[in-house]
Coordinates of C-alpha atoms and ligand atoms in Angstrom, one line a residue:
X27 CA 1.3 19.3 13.7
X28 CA 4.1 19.2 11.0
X29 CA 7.6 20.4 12.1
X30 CA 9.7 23.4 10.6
X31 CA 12.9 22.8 10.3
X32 CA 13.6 25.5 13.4
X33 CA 11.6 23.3 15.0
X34 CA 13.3 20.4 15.4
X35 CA 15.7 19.6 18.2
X36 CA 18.0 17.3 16.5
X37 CA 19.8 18.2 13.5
X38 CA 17.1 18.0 10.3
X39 CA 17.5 14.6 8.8
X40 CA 14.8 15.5 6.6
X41 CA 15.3 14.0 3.2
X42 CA 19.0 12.6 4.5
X43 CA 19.5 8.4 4.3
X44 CA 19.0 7.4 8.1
X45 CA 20.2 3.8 8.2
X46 CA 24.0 3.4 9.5
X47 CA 25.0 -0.4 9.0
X48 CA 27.4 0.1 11.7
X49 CA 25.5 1.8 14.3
X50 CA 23.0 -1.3 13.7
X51 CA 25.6 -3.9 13.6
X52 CA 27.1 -2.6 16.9
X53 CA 23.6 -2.3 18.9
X54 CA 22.8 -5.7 18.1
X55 CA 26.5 -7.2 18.8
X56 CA 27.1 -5.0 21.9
X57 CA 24.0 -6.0 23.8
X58 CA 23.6 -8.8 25.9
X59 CA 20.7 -10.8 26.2
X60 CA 20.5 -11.4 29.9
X61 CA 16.8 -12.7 31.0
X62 CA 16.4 -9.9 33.6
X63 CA 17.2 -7.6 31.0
X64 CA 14.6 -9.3 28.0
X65 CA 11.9 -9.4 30.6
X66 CA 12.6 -5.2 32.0
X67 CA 12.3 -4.4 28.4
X68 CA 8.9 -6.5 27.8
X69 CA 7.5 -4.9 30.7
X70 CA 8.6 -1.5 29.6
X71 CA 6.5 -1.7 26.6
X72 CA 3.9 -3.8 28.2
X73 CA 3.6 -0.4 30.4
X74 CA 2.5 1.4 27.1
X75 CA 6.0 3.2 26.0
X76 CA 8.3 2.8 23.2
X77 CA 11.2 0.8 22.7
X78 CA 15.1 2.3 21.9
X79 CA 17.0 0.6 19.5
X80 CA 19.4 -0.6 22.1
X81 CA 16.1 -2.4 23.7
X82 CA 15.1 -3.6 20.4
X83 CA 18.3 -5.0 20.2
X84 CA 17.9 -7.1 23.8
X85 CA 15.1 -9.0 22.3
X86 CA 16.4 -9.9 18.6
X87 CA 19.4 -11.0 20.5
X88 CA 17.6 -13.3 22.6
X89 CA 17.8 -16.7 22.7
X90 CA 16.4 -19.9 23.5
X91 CA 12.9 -21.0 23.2
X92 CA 11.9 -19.9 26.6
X93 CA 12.5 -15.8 26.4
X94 CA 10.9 -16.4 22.6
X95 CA 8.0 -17.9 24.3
X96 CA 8.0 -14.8 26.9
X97 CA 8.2 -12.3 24.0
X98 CA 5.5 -13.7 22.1
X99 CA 3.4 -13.8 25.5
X100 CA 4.6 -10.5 25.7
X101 CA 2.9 -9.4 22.3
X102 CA 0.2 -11.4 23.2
X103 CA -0.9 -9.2 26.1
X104 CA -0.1 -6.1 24.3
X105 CA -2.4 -6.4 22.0
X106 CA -5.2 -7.6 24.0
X107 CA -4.5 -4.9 26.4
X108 CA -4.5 -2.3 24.1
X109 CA -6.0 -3.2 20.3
X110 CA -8.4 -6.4 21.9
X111 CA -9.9 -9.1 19.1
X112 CA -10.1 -6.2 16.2
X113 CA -8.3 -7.3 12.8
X114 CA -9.1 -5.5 9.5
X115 CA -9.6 -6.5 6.3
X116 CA -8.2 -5.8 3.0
X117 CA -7.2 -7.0 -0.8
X118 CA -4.9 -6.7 -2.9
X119 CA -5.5 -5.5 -6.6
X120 CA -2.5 -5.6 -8.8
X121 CA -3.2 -3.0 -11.5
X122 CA 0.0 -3.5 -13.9
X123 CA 3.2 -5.6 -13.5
X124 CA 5.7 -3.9 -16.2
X125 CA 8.6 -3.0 -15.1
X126 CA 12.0 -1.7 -15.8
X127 CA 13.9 -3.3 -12.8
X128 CA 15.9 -5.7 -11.8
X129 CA 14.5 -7.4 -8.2
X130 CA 16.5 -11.2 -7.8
X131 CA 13.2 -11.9 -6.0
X132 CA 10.4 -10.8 -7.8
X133 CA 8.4 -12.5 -10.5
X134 CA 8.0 -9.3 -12.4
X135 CA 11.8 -8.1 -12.7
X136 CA 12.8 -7.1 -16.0
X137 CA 14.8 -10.3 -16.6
X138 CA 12.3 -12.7 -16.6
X139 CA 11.6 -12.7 -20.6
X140 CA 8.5 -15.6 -20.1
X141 CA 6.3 -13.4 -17.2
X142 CA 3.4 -12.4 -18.6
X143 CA 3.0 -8.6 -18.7
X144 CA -0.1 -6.5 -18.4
X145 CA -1.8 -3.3 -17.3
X146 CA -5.4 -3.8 -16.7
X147 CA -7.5 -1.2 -18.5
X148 CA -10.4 0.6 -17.0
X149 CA -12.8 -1.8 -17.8
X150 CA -10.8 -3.9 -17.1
X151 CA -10.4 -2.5 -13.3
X152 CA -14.1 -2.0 -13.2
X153 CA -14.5 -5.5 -13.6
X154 CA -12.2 -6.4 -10.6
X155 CA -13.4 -4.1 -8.5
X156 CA -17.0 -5.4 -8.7
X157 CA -16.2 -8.9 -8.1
X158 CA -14.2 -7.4 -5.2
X159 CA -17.0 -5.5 -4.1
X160 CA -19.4 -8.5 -5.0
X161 CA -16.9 -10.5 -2.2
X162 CA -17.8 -7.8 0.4
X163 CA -14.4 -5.9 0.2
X164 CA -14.1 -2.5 1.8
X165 CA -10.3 -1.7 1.6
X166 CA -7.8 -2.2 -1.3
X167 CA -4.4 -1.8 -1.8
X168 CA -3.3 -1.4 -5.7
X169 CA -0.1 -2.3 -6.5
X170 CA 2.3 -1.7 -9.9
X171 CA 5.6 -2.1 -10.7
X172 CA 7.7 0.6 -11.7
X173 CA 7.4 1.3 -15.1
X174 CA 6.7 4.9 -17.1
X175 CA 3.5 3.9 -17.8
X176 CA 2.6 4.2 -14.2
X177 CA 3.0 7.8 -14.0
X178 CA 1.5 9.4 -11.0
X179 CA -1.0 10.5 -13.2
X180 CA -1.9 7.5 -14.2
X181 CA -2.0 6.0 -10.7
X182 CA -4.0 8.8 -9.8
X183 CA -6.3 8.3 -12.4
X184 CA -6.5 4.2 -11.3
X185 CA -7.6 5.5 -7.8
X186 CA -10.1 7.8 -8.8
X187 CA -11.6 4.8 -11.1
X188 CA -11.5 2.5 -8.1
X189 CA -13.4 4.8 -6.1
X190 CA -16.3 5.5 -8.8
X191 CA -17.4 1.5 -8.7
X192 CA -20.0 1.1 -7.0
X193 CA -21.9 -1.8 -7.3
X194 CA -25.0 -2.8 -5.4
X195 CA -24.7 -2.1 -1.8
X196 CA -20.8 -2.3 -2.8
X197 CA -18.1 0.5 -2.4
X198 CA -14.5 0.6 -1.7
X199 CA -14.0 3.3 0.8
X200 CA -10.3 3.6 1.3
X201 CA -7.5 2.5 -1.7
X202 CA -4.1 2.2 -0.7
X203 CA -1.0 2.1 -2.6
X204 CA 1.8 0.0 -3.3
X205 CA 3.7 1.5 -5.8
X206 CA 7.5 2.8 -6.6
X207 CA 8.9 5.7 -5.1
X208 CA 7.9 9.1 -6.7
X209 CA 9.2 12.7 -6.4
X210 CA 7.5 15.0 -4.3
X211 CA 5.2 16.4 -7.3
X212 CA 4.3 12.9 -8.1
X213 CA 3.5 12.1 -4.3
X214 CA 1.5 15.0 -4.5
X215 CA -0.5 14.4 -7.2
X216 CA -1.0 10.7 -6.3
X217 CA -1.9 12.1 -2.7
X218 CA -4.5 14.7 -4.2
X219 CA -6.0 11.3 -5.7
X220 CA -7.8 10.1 -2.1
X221 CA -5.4 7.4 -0.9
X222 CA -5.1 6.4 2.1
X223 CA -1.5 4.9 3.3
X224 CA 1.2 5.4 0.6
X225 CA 3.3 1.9 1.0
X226 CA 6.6 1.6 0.3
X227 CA 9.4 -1.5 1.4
X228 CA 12.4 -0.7 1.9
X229 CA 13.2 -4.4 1.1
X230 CA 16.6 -4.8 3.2
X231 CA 17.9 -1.3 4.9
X232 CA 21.6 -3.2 4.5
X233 CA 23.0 -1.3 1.7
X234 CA 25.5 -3.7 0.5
X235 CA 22.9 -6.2 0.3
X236 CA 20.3 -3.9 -1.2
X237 CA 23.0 -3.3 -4.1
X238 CA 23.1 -7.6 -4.8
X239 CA 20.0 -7.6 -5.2
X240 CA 18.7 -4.8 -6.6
X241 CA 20.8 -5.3 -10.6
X242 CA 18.8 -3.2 -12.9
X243 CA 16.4 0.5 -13.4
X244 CA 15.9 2.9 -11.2
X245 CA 15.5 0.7 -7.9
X246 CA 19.0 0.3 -7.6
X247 CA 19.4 3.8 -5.8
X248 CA 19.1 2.7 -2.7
X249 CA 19.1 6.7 -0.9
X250 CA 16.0 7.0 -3.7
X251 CA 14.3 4.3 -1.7
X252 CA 15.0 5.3 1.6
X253 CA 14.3 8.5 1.4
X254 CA 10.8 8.2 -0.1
X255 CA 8.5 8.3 2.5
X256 CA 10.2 11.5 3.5
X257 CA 9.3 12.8 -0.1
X258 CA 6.0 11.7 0.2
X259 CA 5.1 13.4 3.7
X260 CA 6.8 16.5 1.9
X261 CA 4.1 16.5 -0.5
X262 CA 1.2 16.1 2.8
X263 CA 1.0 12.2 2.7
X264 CA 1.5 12.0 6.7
X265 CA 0.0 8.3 5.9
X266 CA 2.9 6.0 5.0
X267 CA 3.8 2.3 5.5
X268 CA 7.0 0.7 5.9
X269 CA 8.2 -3.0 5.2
X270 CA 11.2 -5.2 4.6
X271 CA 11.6 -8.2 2.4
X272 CA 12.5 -10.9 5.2
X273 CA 14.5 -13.3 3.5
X274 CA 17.2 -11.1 2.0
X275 CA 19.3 -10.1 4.9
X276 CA 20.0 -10.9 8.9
X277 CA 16.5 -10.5 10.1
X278 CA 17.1 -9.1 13.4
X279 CA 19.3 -6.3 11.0
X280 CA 15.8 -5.6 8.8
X281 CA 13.8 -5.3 12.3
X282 CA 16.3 -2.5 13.8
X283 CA 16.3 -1.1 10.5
X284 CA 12.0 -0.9 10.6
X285 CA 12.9 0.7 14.2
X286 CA 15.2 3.6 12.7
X287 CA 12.8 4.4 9.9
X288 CA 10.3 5.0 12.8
X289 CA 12.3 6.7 15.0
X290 CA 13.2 8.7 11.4
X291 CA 9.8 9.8 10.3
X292 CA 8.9 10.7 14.1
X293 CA 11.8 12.8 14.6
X294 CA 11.4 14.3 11.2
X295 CA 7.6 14.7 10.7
X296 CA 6.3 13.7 14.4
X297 CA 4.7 10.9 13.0
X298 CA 5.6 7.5 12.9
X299 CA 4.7 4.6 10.1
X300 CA 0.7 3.5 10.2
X301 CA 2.0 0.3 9.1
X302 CA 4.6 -1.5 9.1
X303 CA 4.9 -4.7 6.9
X304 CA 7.1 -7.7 7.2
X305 CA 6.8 -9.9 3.9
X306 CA 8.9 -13.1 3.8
X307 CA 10.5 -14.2 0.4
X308 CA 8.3 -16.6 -1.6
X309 CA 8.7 -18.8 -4.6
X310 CA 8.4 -16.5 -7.8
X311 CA 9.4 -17.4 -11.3
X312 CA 13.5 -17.5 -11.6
X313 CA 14.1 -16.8 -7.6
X314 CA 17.3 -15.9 -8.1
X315 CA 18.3 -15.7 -4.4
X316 CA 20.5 -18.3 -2.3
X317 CA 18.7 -18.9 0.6
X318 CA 21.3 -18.0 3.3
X319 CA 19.0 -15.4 5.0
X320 CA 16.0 -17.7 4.8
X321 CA 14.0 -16.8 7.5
X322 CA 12.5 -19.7 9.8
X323 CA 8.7 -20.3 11.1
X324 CA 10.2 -19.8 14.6
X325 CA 12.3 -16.6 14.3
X326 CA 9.4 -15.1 12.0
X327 CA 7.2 -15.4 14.9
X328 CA 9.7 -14.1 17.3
X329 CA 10.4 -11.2 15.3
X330 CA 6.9 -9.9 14.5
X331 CA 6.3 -10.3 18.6
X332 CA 9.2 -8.0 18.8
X333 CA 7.7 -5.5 16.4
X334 CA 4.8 -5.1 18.4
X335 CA 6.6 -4.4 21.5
X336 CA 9.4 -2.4 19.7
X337 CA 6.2 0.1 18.1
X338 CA 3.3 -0.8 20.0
X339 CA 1.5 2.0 17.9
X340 CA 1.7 1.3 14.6
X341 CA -0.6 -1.2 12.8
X342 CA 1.2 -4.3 11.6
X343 CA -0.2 -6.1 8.6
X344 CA 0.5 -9.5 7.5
X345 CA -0.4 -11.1 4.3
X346 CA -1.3 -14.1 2.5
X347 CA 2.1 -14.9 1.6
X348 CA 2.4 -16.8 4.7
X349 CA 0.3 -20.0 4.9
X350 CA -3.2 -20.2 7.4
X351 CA -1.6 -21.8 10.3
X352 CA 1.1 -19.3 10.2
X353 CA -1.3 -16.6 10.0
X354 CA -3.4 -18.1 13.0
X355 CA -0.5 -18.3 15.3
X356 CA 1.2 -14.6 14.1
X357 CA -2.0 -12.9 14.1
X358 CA -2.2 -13.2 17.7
X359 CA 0.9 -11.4 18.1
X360 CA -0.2 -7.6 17.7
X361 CA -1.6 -8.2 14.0
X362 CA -4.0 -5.5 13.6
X363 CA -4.7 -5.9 9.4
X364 CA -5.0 -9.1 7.1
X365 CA -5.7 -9.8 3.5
X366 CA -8.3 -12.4 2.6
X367 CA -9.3 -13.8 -1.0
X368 CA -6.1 -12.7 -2.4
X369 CA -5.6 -13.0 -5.8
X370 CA -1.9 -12.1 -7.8
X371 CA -3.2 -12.7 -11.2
X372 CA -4.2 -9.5 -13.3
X373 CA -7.6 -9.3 -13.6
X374 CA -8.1 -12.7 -11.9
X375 CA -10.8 -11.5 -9.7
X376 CA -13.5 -11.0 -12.5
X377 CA -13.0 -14.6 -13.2
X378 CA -14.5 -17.1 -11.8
X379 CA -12.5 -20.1 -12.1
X380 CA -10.2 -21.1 -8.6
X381 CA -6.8 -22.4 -10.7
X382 CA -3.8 -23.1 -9.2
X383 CA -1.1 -20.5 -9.7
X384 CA 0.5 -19.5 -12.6
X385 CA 4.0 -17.9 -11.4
X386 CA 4.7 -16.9 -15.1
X387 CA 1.7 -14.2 -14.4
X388 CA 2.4 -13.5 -11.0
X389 CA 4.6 -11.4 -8.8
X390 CA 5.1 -14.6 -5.8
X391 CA 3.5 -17.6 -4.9
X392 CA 0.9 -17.2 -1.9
X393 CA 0.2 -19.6 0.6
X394 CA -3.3 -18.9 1.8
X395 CA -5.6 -18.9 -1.4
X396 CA -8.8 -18.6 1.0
X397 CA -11.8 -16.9 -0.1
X398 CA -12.5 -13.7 2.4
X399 CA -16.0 -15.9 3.6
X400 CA -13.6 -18.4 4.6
X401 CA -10.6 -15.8 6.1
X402 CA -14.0 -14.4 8.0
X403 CA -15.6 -17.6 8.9
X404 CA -12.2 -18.2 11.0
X405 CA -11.8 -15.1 12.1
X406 CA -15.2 -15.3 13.8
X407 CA -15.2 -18.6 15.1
X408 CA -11.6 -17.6 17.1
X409 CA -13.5 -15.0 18.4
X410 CA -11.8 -11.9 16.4
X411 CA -14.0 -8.7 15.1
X412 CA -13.6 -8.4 11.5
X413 CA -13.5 -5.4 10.7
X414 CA -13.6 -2.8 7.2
X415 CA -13.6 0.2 9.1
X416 CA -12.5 3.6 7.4
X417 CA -13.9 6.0 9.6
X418 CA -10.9 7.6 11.0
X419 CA -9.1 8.3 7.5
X420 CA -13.2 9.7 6.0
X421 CA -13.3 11.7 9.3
X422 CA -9.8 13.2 9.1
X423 CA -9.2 11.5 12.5
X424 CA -5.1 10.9 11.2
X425 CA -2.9 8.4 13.3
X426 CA -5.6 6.7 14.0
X427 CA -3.2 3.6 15.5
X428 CA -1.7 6.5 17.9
X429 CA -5.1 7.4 19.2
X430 CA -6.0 3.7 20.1
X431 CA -3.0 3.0 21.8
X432 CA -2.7 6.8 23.5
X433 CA -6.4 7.8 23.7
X434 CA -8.5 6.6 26.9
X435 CA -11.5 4.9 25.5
X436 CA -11.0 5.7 22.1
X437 CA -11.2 2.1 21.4
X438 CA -14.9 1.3 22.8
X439 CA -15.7 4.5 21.5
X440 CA -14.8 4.3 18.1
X441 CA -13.2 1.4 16.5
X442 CA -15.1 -1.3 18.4
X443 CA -18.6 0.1 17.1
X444 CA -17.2 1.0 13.6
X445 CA -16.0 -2.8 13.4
X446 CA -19.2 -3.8 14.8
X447 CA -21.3 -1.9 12.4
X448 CA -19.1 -2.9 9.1
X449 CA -19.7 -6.8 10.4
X450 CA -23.1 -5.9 10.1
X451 CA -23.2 -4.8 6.7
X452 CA -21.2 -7.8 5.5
X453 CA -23.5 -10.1 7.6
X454 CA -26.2 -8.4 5.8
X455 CA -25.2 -8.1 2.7
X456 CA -22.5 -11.3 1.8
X457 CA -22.6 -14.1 4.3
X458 CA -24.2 -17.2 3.8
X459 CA -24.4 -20.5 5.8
X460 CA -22.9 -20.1 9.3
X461 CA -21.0 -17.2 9.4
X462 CA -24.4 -15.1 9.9
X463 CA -24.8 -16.9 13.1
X464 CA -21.6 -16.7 14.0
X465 CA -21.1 -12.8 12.9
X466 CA -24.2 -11.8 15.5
X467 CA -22.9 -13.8 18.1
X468 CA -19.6 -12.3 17.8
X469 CA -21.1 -8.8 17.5
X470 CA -23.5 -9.5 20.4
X471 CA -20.4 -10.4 22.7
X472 CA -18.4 -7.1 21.6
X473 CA -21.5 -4.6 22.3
X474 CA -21.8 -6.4 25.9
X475 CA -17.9 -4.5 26.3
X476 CA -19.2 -1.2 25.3
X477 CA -20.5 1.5 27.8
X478 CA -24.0 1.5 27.8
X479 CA -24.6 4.8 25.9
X480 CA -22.5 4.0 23.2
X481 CA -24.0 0.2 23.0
X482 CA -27.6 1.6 22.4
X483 CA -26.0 4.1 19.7
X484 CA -24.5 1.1 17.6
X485 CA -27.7 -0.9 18.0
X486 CA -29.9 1.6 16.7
X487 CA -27.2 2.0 13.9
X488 CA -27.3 -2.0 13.6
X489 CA -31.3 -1.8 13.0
X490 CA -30.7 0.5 10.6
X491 CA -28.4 -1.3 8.5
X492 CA -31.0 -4.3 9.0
X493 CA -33.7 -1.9 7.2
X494 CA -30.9 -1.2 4.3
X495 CA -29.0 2.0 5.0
X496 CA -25.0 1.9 4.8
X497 CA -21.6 3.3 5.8
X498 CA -22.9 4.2 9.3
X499 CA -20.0 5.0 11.4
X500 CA -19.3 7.1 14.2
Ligands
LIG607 N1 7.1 -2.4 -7.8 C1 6.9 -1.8 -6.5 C2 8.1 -1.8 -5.7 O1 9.0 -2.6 -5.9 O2 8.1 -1.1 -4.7 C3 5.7 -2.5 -5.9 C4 6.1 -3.6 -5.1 S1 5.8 -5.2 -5.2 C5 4.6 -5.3 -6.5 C6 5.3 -5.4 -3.6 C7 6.3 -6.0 -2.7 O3 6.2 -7.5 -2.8 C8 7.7 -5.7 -2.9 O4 8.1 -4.5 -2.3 C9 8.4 -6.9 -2.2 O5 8.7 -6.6 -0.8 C10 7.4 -8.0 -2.2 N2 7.9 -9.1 -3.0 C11 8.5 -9.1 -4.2 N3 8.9 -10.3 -4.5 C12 8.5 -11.2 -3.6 C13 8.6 -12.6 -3.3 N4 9.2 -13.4 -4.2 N5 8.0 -13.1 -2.2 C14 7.4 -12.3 -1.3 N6 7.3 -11.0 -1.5 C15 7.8 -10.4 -2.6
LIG608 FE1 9.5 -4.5 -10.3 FE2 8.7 -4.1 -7.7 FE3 9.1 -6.6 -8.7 FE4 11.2 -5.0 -8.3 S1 9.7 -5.8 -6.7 S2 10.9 -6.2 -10.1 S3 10.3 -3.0 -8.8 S4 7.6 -5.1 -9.4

């Protein structure tokens, strides 16, 4: 259901910059962090409802190891409550790095004469694309920086290519973007294209900040920026992810401002982020950043646990920016998607060679260069259910993370056996060594949880999948 404007029972916001520095500033100054209060608010959301801001603030004021520690349990149970050991799989696929602004943090910002500039051409995205298939990817994001060539047109046009390679028993079912923000024709036509979430960071939500940072092009304007997703679900993308850039500002500021977009796009559109991501700054060529708002191992933990509880429907995705054991710990709290087999460099994935970075050709350094086998070989033997699932977006089943976390059963129902059955292609059609024992066992465990009549429908999917059909799903 989308909301007319006499619909609405606040005042329409639509389209109209949300974030109020002050009104953050005071929630997080004006609240005390009592323990009785930390642990009324964990339970609240532990109880399956959603947090204020004011209750957001509680917890990103809290300190002391020991309410961290309860937080993070906090999280911990959330998610096994609600999500269980599910954690999907995806890749990035940077498509062109020109671009005409100005970003103190990125490798690809206008001022850095030596980076290496390129658009990949269709071939040349062919090429990628079947390696990444040839890997066992389902789900990519594509990513560009913000440059004329990379009109919505064109993007369109790179999604449409993406989709068309199909390679052996190799397809990518759902392509999302991470791309600059567009007008409402361009979301349109980019949105007419297929994709699946629209992403777009906000970076910091602090306008003053945003303005030191931010020193050339169009990605100066910060209303632009926040504003975009509301131009996108204008144009009928009601699939959009948020993010900020930790690193850049007070990071307990960046998680209430995460909070308001939410609490934004619900009020405006009645529907909340799918995603929301939470990046930390990385080494890039010429970081041009003083690291004042660097943001620790310990309060990065802390504040993705508060996410969780803070939004316990949206999907939170963290990437291979952050190194493995920071991914193992993190992931338990509430992580519902991972990349694996990451590569920055254009065009890096049709080659074959495993070299050390080059920052002069790419946007950041990452810290977990792991092949997906490996990413999945972990993820198996911790007990988690990869998962490429992309029924709910083929199916038209939208806010998909809502109906896990609202919908009785929907879970064992759905996103269990759809996990269970994508494992099996990849067991079938790209493991090696270990990880095929490993993958049945795992998959053998999760049917055990599902009700019987369900079970006997995803093993007779399984023995199809053995005898070579694909993209079962229910
Ligand atoms: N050009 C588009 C834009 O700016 O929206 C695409 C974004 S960029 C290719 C993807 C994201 O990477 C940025 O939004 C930013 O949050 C993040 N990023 C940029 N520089 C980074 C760095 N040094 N370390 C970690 N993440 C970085
Ligand atoms: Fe360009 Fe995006 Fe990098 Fe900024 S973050 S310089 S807009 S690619």
């Amino acid at each position: 259901m989308r909301f007319s404007p006499e619909k609405l029972k606040v005042p329409d916001q639509r389209m109209k910059p949300f974030i109020d520095p002050q009104e953050i500033w005071d929630f997080i100054n004006n609240t005390k962090p009592d323990k009785q209060r930390v642990r009324e608010v964990i339970s609240k959301s532990l109880d399956k409802q959603r947090l204020t801001m004011k209750e957001t603030a509680i917890l990103v004021n809290s300190a002391g190891t020991d309410l961290a520690d309860e937080i993070k349990q906090g999280a911990k149970e959330l998610k096994e409550k609600v999500y269980g050991n599910r954690i999907v799989l995806f890749a990035p696929l940077y498509v062109g790095n020109r671009c005409t602004n100005n970003c103190q943090y990125c490798g690809f910002r206008t001022s850095n004469k030596g980076a290496v500039r390129k658009t990949l051409t269709d071939k040349e995205i062919i090429k990628e694309v079947e390696a990444l298939e040839d890997n066992g990817q389902k789900r990519l994001i594509l990513v560009y920086g913000e440059h004329p060539d990379y009109s919505p047109e064109y993007i369109a046009h790179t999604v449409k290519t993406v989709y068309g390679v199909k390679k052996g028993h190799g397809e990518i079912r759902r392509v999302n973007i991470n791309a600059a923000p567009l007008d409402i024709d361009g979301f349109r036509t980019v949105g007419e294209s297929g994709i699946g979430t629209y992403q777009i960071f906000q970076e910091t939500y602090h306008p003053e900040a945003y303005k030191w940072y931010h020193l050339g092009g169009k990605k100066r304007d910060y209303e632009w920026r926040v504003t975009a997703l509301d131009r996108a679900q204008e144009a009928g993308i009601d699939d959009v992810g948020i993010g900020a850039l930790f690193g850049l500002y007070d990071w307990r500021f960046e998680v209430l401002g995460l909070v308001r977009h939410t609490n934004h796009l619900e009020a405006c559109y009645d529907v909340g982020p799918h995603t929301i991501s939470f990046p930390r700054i990385k080494d890039a060529l010429s970081l041009n950043i003083n690291g004042q708002y660097q943001t620790s191992d310990e309060d990065f933990k802390k504040l993705v646990a508060i996410l969780r509880l803070a939004v316990p429907y949206t999907g939170l995705i963290l990437t291979a920016r952050e190194a493995p054991d920071v991914r193992r710990e993190v992931m338990q709290y509430g992580v519902s998607q991972i990349d694996g087999g990451t590569k920055l460099e254009l065009g890096s994935y049709a080659e074959s060679k495993n070299e050390a970075q080059n920052l002069n050709r790419e946007q950041f350094k990452i810290n977990d260069p792991r092949s997906l086998a490996e990413v999945i070989d972990e993820l198996l033997t911790n007990d988690y259910l990869p998962s490429f699932c992309t029924s709910c977006y083929r199916m038209g089943r939208t806010g998909e993370h809502f109906m896990e976390f609202s919908v009785p059963g929907f879970i064992k129902r759905f996103c269990t056996p759809n996990a269970i059955l994508t494992l099996s292609e990849y067991i079938c059609d790209y493991a090696e060594g270990t990880v095929v024992e490993k993958g049945w066992k795992v998959i053998e465990k999760n049917l055990a949880k599902l009700d019987e009549g369900v079970a006997k429908n995803t093993k007779e999917k399984i023995e199809r999948i053995k005898n070579g059909e694909r993209d079962l799903y229910f």
